[in-house]
XYZ file of C-alpha atoms in Angstrom:
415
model
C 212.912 -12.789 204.212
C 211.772 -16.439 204.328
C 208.155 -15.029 204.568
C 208.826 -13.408 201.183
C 210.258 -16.199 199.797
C 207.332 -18.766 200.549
C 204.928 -15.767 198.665
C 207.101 -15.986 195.976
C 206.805 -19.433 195.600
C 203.010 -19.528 195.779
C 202.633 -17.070 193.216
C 204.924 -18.889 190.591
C 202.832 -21.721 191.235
C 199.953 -19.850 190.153
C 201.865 -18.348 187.210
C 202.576 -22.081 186.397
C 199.071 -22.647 186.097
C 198.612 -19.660 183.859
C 200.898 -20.040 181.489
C 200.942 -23.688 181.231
C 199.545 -23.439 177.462
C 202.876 -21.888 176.978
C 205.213 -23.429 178.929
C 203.752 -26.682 177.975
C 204.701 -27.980 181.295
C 201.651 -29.922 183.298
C 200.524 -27.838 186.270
C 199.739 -31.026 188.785
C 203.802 -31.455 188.517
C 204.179 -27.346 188.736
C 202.174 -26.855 191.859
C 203.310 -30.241 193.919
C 207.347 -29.235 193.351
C 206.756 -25.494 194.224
C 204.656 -26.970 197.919
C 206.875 -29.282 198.387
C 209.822 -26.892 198.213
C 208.087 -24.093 200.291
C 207.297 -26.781 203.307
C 211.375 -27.883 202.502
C 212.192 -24.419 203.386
C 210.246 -24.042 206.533
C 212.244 -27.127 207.790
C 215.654 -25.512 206.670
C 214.759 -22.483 208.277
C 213.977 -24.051 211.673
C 217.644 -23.326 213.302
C 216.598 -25.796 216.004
C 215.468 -29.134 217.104
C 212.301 -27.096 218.847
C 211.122 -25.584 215.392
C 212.247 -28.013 213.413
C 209.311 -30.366 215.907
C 206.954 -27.655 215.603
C 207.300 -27.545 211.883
C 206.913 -31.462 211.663
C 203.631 -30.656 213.847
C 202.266 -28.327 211.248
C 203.148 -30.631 208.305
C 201.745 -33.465 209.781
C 198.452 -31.631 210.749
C 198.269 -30.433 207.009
C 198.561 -33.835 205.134
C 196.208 -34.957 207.360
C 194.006 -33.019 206.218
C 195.723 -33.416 202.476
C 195.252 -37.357 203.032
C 191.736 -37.149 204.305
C 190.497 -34.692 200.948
C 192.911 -37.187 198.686
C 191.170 -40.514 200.075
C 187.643 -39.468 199.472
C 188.975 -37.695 196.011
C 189.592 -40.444 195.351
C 187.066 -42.636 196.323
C 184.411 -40.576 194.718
C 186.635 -40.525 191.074
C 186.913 -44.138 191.414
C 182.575 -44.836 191.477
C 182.377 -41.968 188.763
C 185.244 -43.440 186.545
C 183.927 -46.521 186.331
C 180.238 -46.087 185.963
C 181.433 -43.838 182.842
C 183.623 -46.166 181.150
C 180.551 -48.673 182.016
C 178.093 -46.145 179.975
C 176.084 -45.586 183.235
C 176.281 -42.117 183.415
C 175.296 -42.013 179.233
C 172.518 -44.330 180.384
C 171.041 -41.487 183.474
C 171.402 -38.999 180.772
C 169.189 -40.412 178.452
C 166.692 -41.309 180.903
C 166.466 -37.548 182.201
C 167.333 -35.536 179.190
C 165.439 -35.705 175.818
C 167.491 -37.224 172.837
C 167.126 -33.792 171.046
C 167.353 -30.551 172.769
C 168.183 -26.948 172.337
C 171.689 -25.501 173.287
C 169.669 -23.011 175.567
C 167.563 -25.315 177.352
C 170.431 -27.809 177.557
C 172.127 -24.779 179.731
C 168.979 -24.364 181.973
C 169.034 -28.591 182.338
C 172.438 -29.176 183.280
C 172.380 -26.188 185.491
C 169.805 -27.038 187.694
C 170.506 -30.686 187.631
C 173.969 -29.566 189.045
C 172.550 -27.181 191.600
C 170.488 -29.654 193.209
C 172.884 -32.086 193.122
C 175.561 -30.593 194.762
C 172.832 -29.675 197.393
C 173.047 -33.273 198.644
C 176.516 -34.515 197.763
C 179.814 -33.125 197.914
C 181.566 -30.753 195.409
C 183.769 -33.425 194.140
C 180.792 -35.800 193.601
C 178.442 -33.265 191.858
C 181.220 -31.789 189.299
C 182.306 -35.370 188.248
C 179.109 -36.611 187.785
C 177.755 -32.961 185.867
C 180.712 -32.979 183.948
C 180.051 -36.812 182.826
C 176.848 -35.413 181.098
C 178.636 -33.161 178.986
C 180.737 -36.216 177.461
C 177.109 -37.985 175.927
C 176.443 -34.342 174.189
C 177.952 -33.445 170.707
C 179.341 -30.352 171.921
C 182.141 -27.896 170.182
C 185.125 -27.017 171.902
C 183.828 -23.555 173.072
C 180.303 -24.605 174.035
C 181.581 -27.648 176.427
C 184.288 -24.991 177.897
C 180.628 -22.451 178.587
C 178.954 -25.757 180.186
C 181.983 -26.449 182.449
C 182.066 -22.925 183.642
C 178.413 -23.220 184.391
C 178.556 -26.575 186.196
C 181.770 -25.454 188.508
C 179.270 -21.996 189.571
C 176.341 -24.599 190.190
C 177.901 -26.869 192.038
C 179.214 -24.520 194.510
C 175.960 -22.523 194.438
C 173.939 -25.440 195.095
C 176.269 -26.314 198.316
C 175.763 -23.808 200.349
C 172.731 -24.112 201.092
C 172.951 -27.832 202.980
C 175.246 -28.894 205.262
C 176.154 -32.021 203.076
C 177.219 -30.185 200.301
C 179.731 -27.746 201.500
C 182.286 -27.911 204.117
C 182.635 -24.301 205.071
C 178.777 -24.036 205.069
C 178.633 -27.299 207.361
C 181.633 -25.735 209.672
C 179.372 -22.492 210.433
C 176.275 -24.818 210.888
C 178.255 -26.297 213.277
C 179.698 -23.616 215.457
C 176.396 -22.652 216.222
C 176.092 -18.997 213.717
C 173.061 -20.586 211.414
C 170.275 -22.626 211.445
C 169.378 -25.774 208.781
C 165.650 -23.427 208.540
C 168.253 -20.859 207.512
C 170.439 -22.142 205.450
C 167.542 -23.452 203.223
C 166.368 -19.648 201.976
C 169.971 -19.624 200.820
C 169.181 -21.961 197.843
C 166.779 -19.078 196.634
C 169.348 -16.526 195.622
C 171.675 -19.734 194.596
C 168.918 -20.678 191.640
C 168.409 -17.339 190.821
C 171.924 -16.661 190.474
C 172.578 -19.985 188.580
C 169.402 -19.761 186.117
C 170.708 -15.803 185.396
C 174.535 -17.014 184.484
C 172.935 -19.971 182.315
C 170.908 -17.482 180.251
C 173.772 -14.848 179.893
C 175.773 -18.084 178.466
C 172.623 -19.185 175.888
C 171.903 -15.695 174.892
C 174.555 -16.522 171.903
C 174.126 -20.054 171.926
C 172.095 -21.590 168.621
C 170.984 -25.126 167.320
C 169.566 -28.407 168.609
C 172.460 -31.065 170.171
C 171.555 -34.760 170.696
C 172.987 -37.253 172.584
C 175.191 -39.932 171.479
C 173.171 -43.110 171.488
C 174.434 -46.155 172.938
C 174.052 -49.686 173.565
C 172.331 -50.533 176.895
C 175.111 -53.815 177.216
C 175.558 -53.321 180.746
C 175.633 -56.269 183.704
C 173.899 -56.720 186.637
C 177.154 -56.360 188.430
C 177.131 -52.397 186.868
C 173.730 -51.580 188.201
C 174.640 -53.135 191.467
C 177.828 -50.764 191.389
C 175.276 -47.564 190.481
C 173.271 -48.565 193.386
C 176.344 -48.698 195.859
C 177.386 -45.468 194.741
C 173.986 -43.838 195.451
C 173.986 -45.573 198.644
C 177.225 -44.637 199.623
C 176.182 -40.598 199.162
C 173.031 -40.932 201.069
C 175.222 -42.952 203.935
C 177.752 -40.422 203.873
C 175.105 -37.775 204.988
C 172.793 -39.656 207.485
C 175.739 -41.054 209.191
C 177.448 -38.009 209.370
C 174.709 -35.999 210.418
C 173.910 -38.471 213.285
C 176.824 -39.995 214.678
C 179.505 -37.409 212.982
C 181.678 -40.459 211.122
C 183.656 -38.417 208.652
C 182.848 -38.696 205.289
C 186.062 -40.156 203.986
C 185.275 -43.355 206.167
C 182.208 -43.700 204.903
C 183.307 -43.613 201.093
C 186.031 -45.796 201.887
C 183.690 -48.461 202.703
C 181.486 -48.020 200.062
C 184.277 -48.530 197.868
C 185.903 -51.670 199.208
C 182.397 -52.746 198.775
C 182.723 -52.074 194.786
C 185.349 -53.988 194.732
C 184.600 -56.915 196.751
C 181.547 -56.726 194.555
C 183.681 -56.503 191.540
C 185.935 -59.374 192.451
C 183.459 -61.798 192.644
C 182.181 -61.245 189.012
C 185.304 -60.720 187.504
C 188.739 -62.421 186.898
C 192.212 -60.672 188.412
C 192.991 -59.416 184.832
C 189.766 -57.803 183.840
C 190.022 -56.170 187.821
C 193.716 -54.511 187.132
C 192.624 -53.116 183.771
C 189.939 -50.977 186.208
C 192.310 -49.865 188.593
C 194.868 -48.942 185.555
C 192.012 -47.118 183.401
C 191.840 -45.356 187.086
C 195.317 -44.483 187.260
C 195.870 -43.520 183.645
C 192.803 -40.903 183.784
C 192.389 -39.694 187.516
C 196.278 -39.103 188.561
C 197.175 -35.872 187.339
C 194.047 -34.704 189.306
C 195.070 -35.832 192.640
C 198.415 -34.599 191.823
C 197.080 -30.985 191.261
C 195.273 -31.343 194.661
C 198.059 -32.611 196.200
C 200.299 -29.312 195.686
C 197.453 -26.704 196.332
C 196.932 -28.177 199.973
C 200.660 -28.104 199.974
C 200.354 -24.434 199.004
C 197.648 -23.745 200.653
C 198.397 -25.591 204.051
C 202.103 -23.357 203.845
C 200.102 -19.902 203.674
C 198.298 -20.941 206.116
C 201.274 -21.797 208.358
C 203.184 -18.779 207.960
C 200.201 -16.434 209.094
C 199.258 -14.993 205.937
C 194.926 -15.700 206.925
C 195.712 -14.438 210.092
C 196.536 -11.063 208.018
C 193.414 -11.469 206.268
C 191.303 -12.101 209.490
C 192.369 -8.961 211.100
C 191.761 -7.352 207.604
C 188.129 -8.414 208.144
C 187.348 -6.559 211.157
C 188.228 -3.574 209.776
C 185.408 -3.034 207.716
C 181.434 -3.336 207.707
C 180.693 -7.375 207.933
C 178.780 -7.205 204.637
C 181.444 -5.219 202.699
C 183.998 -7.968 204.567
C 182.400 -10.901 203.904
C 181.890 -10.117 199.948
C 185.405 -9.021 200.167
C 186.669 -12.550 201.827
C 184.275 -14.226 198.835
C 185.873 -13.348 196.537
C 189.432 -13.713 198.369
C 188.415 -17.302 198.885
C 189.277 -17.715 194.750
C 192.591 -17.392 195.722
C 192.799 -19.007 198.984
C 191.150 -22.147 200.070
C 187.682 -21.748 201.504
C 188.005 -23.789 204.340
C 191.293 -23.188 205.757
C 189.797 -19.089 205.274
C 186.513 -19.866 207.044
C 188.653 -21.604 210.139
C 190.690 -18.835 210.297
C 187.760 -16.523 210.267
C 185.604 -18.847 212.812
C 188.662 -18.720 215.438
C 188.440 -14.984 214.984
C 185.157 -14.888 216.515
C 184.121 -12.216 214.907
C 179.976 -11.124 216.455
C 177.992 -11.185 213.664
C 174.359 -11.411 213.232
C 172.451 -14.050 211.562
C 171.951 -12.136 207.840
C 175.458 -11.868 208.468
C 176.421 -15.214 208.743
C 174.191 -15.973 206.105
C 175.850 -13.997 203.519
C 179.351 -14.753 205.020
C 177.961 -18.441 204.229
C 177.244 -17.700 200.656
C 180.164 -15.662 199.740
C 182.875 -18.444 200.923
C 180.813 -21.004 199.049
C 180.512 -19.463 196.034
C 183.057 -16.727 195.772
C 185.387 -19.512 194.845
C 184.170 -19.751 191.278
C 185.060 -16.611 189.788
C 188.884 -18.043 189.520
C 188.775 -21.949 187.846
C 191.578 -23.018 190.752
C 189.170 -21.082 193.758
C 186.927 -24.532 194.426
C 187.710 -27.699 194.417
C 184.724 -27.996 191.228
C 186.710 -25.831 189.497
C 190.187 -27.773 190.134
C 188.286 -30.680 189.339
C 186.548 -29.265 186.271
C 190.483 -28.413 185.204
C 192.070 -31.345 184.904
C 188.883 -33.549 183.129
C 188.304 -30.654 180.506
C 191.020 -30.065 178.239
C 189.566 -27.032 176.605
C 189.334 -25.583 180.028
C 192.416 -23.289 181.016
C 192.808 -20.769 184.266
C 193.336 -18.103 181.585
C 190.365 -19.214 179.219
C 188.689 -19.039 182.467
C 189.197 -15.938 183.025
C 186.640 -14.549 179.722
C 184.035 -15.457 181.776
C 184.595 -13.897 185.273
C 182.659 -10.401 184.468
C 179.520 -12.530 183.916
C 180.804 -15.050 186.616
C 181.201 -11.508 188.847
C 177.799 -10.550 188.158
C 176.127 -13.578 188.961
C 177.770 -13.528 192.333
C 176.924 -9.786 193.130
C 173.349 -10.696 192.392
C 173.380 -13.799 194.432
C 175.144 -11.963 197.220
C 172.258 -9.107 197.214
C 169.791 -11.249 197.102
C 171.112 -13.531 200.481
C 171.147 -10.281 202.222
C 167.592 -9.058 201.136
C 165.703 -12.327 202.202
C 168.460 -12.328 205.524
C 167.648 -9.635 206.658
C 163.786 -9.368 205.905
C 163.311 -12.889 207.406
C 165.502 -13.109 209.771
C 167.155 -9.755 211.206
């Protein structure tokens, strides 16, 4: 009964997020009352001191894991909100992309610019900084919606195929199923798949877009900031890589560094309008992470991936793992790739490769199955999870042929 009830709660969440055009009521509030009620009711079912521990236990594990994503979500939209309202991102954009350009080739630009990317930073990172191009383009409502879409399947394309730029791809690298060698070839059927969806979207887009032009009126202090920033990415790799500091710590520091940085060029009151801009323009974001952990953390809890690992074993790997791909639009990648890994399921390496690949991208085909696409969300008005939902046949296809593709090189290569 209480098993039913928590379901029921997650999916009027999700029906909160659908129908949010009509209900008018903001889904980051939605989603964090509905987790907080369903981890509420997991206490109040308890009975006794025991559970009521136990389920303490599991909370406190989960917002660990909530506080850990929040801190570096934060972290990263901190650097990226202020090197916007600085014009630094307007600035890259002019430097990389011509003034002029057709709607087409724009597609193909920002595609691959996201792809690679999100190869060597995280999800967050990549979308935030992809989607700050689209702001310096004179774009209509319907085309920046198109570009969004494309940017949330790059980013997670591109992140597979490096251990820096997705988790579930580093926590397979890690238990020992793939090889860095091996995860490379996966960034072949990740371009493919990404240039394909960016032509289906151009095939009825028209006309030449330019950038807005702006004033190069930034400080020293600014470029200083950029250069942190970059810093802080690369250090967030290497030091993770060789000494295995988590990458939250590392972003931490490179933000106190901003704003030590910032402080000593700056008075007090030009310093809190920073942090308010901040607050006024990133909240609603963390908010919206904060009750799909929830969510997602209470599903976990209450055995509902241990349903979906036993589910697994019951059919052909390949068939399984494009099954759990697309699965992982609804749930959470990387609580669904633990739950998978402790399963121990004996697969070979094409296997792992595709099971790599599917969780990774699989994800994108619903706007709230990544953490791009939660991202993308909440900084693009135009995009809505049923708006969204127009594009998934061409989103679908682009994963099938990404999918086939992993397996083809996989298992020529390395069967």
């Amino acid at each position: 009964m209480l098993y039913t009830f928590l379901i029921i709660l997650a999916l009027l969440a999700l029906l909160s997020i659908i129908f949010e055009e009509v209900t008018h009521l903001n889904k980051a509030k939605t989603t964090l009352f509905f987790g907080c009620i369903s981890w509420v009711a997991l206490f109040m079912a308890a009975g006794d001191p025991s559970h009521e521990k136990l389920v303490a236990h599991q909370l406190n594990e989960n917002l660990l894991e909530i506080a850990t994503l929040w801190l570096f979500l934060m972290s990263t939209m901190t650097f990226v909100a202020y090197l916007n309202a600085k014009g630094m991102i307007q600035i890259m954009v002019q430097k990389l992309f011509p003034q002029k350009v057709s709607v087409r080739l724009l597609m193909i630009q920002v595609a691959l610019f996201s792809l690679i990317l999100s190869a060597f930073c995280d999800n967050v990172t990549a979308t935030l900084v992809s989607l700050g191009l689209l702001t310096t383009f004179k774009l209509d409502k319907q085309m920046r919606r198109r570009m969004a879409v494309l940017i949330i399947f790059a980013v997670n394309s591109g992140g597979v195929a490096l251990i820096t730029g997705d988790v579930t791809t580093l926590m397979i690298f890690l238990a020992g199923h793939v090889h860095i060698s091996e995860l490379l070839m996966l960034f072949i059927p990740s371009a493919v798949s990404v240039v394909l969806l960016a032509t289906l979207f151009s095939l009825k887009a028209e006309g030449i877009v330019s950038t807005t032009p702006i004033k190069h009126s930034y400080q020293t202090v600014d470029l200083l900031i950029a250069l942190v920033f970059f810093c802080t990415i690369l250090m967030t790799m290497l030091l993770n890589i060789l000494f295995g500091i988590p990458p939250v710590l590392t972003f931490l520091t490179g933000l106190s560094i901003m704003f030590l940085i910032g402080h000593t060029t700056r008075s007090d009151k030009e310093e809190i309008k920073i942090l308010e801009y901040i607050r006024q323009v990133e909240y609603d974001t963390l908010l919206f992470f904060l009750g799909i952990l929830l969510l997602v953390g209470m599903l976990k809890e209450i055995g509902t991936l241990d349903m979906l690992t036993e589910a697994y074993a019951l059919f052909n790997p390949n068939i399984s793992n494009f099954v759990t791909g697309m699965g992982s639009a609804l749930i959470d990648n990387v609580p669904l790739t633990a739950a998978l890994l402790k399963a121990e399921p004996v697969l070979n390496t094409p296997e792992w490769l595709g099971l790599t690949y599917s969780v990774g991208v699989g994800g994108s085909l619903l706007v709230i199955g990544s953490a791009a696409g939660i991202v993308a969300m909440s900084k693009v008005k135009e995009l809505t999870f049923v708006s969204y939902l127009k594009y998934v046949p061409a989103l679908f296809l682009c994963y099938c042929v990404g999918y086939g593709l992993t397996l083809f090189l996989a298992y020529n290569f390395f069967a």
